[in-house]
Short mmCIF file of C-alpha atoms and ligand atoms in Angstrom, two decimals:
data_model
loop_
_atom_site.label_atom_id
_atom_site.label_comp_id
_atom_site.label_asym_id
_atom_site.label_seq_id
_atom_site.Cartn_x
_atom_site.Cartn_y
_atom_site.Cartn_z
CA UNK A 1 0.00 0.00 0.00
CA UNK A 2 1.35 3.56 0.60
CA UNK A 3 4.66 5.00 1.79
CA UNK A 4 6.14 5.60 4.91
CA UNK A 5 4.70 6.28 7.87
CA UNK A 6 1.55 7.13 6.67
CA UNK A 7 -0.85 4.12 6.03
CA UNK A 8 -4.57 5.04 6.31
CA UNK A 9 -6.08 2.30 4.14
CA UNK A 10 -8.21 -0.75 5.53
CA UNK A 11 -6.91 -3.49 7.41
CA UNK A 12 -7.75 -6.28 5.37
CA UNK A 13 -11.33 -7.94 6.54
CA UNK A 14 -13.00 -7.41 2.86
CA UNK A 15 -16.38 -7.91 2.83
CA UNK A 16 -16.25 -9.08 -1.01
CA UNK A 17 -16.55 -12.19 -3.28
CA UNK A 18 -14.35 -14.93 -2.81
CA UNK A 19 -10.86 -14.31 -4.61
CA UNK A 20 -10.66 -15.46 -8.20
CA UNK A 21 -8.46 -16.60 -10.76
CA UNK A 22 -9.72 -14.55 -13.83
CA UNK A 23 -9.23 -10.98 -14.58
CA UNK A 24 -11.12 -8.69 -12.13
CA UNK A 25 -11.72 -6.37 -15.42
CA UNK A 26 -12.45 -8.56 -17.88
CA UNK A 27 -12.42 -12.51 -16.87
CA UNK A 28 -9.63 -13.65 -19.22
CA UNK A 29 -7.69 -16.40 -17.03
CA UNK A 30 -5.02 -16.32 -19.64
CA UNK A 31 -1.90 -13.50 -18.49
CA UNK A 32 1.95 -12.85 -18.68
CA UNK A 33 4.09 -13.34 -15.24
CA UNK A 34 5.80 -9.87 -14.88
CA UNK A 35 7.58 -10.18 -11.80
CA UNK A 36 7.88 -13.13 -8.57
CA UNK A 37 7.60 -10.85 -5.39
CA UNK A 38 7.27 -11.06 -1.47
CA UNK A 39 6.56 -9.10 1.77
CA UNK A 40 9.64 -6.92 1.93
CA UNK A 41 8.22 -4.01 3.97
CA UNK A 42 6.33 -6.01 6.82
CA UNK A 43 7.77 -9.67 6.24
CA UNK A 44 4.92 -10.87 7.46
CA UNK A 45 5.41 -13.90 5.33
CA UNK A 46 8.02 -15.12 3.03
CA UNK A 47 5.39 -17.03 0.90
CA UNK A 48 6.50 -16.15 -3.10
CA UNK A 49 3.42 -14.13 -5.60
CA UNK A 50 3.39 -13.39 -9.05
CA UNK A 51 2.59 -10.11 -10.58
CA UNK A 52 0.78 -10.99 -13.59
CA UNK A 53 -0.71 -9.27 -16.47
CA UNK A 54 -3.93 -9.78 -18.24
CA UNK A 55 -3.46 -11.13 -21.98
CA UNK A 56 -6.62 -9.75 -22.82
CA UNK A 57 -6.85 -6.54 -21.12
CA UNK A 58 -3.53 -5.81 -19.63
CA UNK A 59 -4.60 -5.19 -16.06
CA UNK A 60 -1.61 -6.36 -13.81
CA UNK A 61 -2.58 -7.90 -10.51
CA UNK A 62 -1.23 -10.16 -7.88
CA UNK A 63 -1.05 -13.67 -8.63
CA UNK A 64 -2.68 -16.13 -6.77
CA UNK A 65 -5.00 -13.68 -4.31
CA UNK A 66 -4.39 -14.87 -1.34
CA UNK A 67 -8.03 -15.79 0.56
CA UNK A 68 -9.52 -13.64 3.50
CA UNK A 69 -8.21 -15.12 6.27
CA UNK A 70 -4.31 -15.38 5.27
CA UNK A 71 -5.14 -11.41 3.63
CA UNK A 72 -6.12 -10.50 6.94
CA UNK A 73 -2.33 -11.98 8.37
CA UNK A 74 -0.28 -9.77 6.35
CA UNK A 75 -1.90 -6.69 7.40
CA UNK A 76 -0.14 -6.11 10.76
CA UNK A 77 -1.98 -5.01 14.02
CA UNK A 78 -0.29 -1.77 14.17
CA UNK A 79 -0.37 -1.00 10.41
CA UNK A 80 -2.11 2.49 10.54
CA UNK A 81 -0.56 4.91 12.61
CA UNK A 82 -1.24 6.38 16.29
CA UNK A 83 0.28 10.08 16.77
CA UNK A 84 0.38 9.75 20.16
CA UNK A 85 2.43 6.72 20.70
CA UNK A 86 5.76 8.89 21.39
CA UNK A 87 7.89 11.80 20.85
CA UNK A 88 9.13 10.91 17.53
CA UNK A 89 5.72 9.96 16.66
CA UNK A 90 4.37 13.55 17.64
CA UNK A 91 7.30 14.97 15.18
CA UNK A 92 6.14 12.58 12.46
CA UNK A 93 2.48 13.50 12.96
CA UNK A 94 3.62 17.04 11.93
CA UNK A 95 5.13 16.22 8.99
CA UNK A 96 2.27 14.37 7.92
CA UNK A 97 -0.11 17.43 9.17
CA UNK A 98 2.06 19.76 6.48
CA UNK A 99 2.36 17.11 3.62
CA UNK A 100 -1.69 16.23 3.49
CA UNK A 101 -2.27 19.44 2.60
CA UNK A 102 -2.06 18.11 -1.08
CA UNK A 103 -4.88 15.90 -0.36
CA UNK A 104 -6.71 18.58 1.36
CA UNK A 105 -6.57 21.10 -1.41
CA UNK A 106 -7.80 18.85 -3.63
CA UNK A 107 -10.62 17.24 -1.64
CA UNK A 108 -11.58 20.88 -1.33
CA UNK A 109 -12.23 21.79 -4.85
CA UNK A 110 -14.20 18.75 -5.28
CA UNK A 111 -16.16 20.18 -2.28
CA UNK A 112 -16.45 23.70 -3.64
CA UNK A 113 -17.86 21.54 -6.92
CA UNK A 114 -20.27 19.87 -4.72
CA UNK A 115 -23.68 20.72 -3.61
CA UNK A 116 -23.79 23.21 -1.21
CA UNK A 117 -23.60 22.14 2.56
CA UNK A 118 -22.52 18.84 1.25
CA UNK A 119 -21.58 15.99 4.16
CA UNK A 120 -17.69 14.79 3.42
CA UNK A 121 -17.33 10.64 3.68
CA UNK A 122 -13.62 9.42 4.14
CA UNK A 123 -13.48 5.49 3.56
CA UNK A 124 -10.19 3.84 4.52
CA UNK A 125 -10.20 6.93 6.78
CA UNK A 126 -7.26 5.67 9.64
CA UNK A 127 -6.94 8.20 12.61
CA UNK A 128 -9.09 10.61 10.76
CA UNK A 129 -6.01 13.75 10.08
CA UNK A 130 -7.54 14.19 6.72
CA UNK A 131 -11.18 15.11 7.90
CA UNK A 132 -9.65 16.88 11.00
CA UNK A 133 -7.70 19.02 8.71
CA UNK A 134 -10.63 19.81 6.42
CA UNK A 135 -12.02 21.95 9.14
CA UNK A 136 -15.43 21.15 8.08
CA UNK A 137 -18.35 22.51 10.49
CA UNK A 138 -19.73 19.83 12.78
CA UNK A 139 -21.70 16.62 11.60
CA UNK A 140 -20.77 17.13 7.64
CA UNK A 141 -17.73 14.96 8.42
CA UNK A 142 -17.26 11.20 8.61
CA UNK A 143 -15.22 8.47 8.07
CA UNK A 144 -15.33 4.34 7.30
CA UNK A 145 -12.39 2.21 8.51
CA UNK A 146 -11.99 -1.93 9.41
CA UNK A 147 -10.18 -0.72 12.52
CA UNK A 148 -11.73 -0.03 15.54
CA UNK A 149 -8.39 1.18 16.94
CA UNK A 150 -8.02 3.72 13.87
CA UNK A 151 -11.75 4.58 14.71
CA UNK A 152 -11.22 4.95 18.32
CA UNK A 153 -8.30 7.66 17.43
CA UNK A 154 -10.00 9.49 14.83
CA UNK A 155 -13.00 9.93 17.46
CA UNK A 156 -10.74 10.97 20.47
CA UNK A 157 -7.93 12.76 18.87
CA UNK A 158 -9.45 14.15 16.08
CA UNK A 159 -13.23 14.36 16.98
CA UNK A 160 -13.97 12.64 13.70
CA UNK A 161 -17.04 9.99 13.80
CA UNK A 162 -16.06 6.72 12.25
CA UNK A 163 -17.98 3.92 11.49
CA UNK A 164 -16.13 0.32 11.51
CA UNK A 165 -16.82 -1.63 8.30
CA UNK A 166 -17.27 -2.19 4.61
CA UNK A 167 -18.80 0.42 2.42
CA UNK A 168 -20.28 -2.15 0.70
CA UNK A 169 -22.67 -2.66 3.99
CA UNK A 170 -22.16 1.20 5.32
CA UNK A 171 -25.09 2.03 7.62
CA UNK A 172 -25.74 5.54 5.74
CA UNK A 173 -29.09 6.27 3.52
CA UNK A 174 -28.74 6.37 -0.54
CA UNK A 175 -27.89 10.59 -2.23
CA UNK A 176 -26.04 11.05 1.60
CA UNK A 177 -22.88 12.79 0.42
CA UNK A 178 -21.71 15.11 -1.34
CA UNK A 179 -18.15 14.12 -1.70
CA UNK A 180 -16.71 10.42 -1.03
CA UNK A 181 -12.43 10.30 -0.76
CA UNK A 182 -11.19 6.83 -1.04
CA UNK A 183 -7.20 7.34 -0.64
CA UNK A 184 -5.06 3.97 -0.95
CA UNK A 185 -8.05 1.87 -0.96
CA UNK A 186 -9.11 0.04 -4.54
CA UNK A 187 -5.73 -1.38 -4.60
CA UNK A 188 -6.47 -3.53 -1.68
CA UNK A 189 -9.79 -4.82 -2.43
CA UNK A 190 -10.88 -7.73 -4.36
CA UNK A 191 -14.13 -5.84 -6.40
CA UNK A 192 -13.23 -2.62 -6.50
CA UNK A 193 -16.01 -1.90 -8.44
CA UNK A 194 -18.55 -3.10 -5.93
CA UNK A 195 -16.85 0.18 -3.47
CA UNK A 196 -17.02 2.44 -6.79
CA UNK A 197 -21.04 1.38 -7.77
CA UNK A 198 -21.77 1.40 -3.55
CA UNK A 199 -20.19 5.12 -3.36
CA UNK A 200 -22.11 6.03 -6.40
CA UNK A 201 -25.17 4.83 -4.58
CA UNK A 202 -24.34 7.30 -1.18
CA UNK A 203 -23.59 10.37 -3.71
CA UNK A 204 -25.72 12.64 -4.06
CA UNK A 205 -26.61 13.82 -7.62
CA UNK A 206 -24.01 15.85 -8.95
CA UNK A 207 -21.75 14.50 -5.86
CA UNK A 208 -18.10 14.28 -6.21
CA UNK A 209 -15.53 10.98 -6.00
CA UNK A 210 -11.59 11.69 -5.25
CA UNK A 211 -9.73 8.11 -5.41
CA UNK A 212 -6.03 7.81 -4.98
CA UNK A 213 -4.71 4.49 -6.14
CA UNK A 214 -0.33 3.57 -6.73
CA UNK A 215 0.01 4.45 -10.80
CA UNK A 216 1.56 1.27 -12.10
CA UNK A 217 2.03 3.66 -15.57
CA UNK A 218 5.08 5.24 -13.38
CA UNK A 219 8.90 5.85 -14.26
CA UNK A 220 9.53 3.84 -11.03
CA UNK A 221 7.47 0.73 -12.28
CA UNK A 222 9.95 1.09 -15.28
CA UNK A 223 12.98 1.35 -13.00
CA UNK A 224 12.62 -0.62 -10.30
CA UNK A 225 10.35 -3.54 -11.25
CA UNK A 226 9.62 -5.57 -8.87
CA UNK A 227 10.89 -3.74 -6.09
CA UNK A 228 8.38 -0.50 -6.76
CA UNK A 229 7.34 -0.01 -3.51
CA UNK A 230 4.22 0.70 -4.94
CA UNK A 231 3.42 -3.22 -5.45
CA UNK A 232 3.28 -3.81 -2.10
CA UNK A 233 2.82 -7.59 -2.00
CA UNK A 234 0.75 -9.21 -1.02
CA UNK A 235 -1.51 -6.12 0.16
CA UNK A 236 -2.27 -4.80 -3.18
CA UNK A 237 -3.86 -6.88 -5.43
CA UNK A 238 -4.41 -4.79 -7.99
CA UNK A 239 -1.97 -2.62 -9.41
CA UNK A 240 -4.15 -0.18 -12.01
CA UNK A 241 -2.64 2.19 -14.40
CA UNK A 242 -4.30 5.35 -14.26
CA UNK A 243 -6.47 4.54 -17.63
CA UNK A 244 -7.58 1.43 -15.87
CA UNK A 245 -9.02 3.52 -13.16
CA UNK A 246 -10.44 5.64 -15.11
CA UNK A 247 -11.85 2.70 -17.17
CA UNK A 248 -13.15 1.47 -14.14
CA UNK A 249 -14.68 4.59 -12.68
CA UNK A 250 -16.39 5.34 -16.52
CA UNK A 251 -17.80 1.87 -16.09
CA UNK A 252 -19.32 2.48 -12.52
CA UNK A 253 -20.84 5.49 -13.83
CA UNK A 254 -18.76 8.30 -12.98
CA UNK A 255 -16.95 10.95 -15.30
CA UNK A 256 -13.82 11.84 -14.77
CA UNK A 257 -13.10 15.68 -13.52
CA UNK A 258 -9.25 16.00 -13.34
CA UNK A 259 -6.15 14.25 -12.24
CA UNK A 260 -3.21 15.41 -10.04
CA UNK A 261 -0.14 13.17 -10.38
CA UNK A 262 2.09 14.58 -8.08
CA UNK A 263 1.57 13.84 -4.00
CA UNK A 264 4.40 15.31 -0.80
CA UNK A 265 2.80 12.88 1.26
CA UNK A 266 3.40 9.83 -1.31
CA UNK A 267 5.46 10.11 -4.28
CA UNK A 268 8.62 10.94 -2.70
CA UNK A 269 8.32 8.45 0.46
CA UNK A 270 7.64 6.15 -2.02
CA UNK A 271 10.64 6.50 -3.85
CA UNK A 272 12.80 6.51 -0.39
CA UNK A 273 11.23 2.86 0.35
CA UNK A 274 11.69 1.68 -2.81
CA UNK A 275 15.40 2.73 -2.94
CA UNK A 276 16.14 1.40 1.01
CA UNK A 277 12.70 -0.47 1.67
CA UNK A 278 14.93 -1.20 5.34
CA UNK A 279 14.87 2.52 6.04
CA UNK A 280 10.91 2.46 5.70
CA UNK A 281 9.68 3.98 9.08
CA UNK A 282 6.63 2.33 8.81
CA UNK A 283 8.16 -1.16 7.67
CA UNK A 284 10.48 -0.98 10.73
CA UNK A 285 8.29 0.05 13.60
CA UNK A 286 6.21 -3.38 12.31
CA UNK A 287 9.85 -5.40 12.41
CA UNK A 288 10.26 -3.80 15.31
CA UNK A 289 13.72 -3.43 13.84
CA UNK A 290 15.61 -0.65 15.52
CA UNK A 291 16.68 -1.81 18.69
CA UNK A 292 17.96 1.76 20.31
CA UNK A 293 16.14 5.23 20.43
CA UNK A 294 19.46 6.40 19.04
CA UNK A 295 19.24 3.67 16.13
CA UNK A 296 15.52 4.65 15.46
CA UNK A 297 16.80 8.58 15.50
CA UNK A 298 19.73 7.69 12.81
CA UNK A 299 17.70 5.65 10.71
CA UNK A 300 14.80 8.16 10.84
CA UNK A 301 16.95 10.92 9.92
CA UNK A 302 18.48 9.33 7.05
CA UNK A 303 15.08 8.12 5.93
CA UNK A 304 14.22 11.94 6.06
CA UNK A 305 17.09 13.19 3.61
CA UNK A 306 16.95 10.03 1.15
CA UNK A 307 12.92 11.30 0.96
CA UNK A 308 13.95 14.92 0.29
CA UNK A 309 16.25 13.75 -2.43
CA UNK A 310 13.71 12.17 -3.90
CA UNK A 311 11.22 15.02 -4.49
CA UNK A 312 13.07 16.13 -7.67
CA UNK A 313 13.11 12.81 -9.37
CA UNK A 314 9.29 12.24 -8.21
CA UNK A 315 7.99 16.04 -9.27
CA UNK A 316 9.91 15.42 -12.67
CA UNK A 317 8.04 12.06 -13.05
CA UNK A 318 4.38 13.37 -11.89
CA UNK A 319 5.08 16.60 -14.71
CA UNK A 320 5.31 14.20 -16.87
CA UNK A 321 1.68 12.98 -16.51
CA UNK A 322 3.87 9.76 -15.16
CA UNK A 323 3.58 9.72 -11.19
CA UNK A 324 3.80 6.86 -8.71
CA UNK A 325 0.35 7.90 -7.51
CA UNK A 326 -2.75 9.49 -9.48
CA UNK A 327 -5.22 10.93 -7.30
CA UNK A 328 -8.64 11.80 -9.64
CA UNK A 329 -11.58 13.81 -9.20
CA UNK A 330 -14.87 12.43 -10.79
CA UNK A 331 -18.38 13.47 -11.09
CA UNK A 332 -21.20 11.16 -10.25
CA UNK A 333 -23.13 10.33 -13.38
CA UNK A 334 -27.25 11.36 -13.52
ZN1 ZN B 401 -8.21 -8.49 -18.18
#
């Protein structure tokens, strides 16, 4: 899934059909083995996946899906993020206050876009910092997470109401929102398009989808292969290109709006853990890897200036329409 330290997505208890062996997007079994791949951030298992591509349609995916149950396992218990949980992770909580503000600003447009008064739904919504930092008034806020802990958090620390769950079963009425964010999230689901066609139900007329998804049509794909960061096996199991997102949100009835290629939060983390995948703060507070405060200090600090190195290299790429994240803006069909 994402970068660094700042994992928001679902824990892994999908509420979806059983995992296949045909192409989610079109059903052709027959594909092209791109890459073998394992759990190098977490480690959480050293079982060996293929990342395939689709003969028919190209879509590249993981290969086999692993079922529920053994899913579930390779999300780690502590795989979203709790600000509070020490000093250092009060400093990172600032740094990831300042680099959402990408996200923000363009969850705001779509807003501005939206109906008037519109209510804001955040699925995949962690400890709630983007909805906090929305500053909408009360009750026009919410989010959707499979983590009670995350929801617990996002309640108490950022006074954001959070229902536990899939969206697929999300206790809210049809036409409820005005804008639905889903950041990180298709790539770890098994139907994406069942989330896409059930947020198309809560929207309002006129209401507004933002979706962030890894862009397997990236320079770092190209570079690094199997060890883009971006794969993140086995937790993604889809790895779209941005036209087969857009495909996919065309087919679930929305149009698409704009794209923004470029993300501080993402892109340039996700360079840094491609590049030293070890120095991944995230990746090592789950290996529980680095023994001393004084290690944890080092490595965090050299994590910080291999990620500001990166930002060049990752701008250039998302100018180039060719970013290791697309985050798109797309209007609910009539
Ligand atoms: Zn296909």
């Amino acid at each position: 899934m994402q970068q660094g330290p700042d994992a928001t997505a679902p824990q892994a208890a999908p509420a979806n059909p059983a995992p296949r062996d045909a192409c989610p997007a079109c059903g052709e079994r027959e594909f092209r083995t791109l890459f073998r791949g394992t759990d190098r951030l977490f480690g959480t298992t050293e079982e060996v996946f293929l990342i395939v591509e689709c003969r028919q349609c190209r879509l590249i995916r993981l290969f086999p899906w692993p079922d529920p149950e053994k899913l579930h396992q390779y999300y780690p218990p502590d795989y979203w993020f709790d600000p509070a949980a020490s000093t250092a992770d009060s400093l990172a909580e600032l740094w990831r206050r300042i680099v959402i503000r990408d996200h923000v600003r363009f969850v705001r447009r779509a807003l501005a876009a939206a109906p008037p008064d519109s209510l804001v739904l955040d699925v995949g919504c962690g400890g709630g910092l983007l909805l906090r930092e929305l500053h909408l008034p009360e009750h026009r806020a919410f989010g959707l997470d499979f983590s009670l802990d995350a929801a617990a958090v996002a309640w108490s620390t950022n006074g954001v109401p959070v229902a536990c769950g899939a969206l697929t079963r999300a206790p809210f009425r049809p036409c409820t929102f005005g804008v639905i964010t889903m950041f990180h999230v298709l790539e770890h689901l098994y139907d994406p398009s069942a989330y896409l066609e059930a947020a198309r139900e809560l929207l309002v007329p006129e209401g507004r989808l933002v979706v962030q998804v890894p862009n397997a049509a990236c320079w770092q794909f190209l570079l690094f292969g199997a060890n883009w960061n971006g794969l993140d096996v086995p937790r993604h199991l889809i790895h779209f290109r941005e036209s087969d997102l857009e495909a996919l949100l065309e087919a679930t009835g929305f149009e698409i709006v704009r794209r923004k290629h470029f993300s501080l939060r993402d892109n340039p983390a996700g360079l840094a853990s491609t590049l030293a995948p070890w120095l991944d703060p995230m990746g090592r507070r789950v290996r529980r890897a680095d023994g001393s405060p004084r290690a944890r200090l080092l490595k965090d600090a050299a994590y910080f200036l291999l990620l500001l190195a990166a930002i060049p290299f990752t701008a250039l790429e998302a100018a180039c329409r060719a970013g290791s994240t697309v985050m798109i803006e797309a209007r609910r069909k009539p």
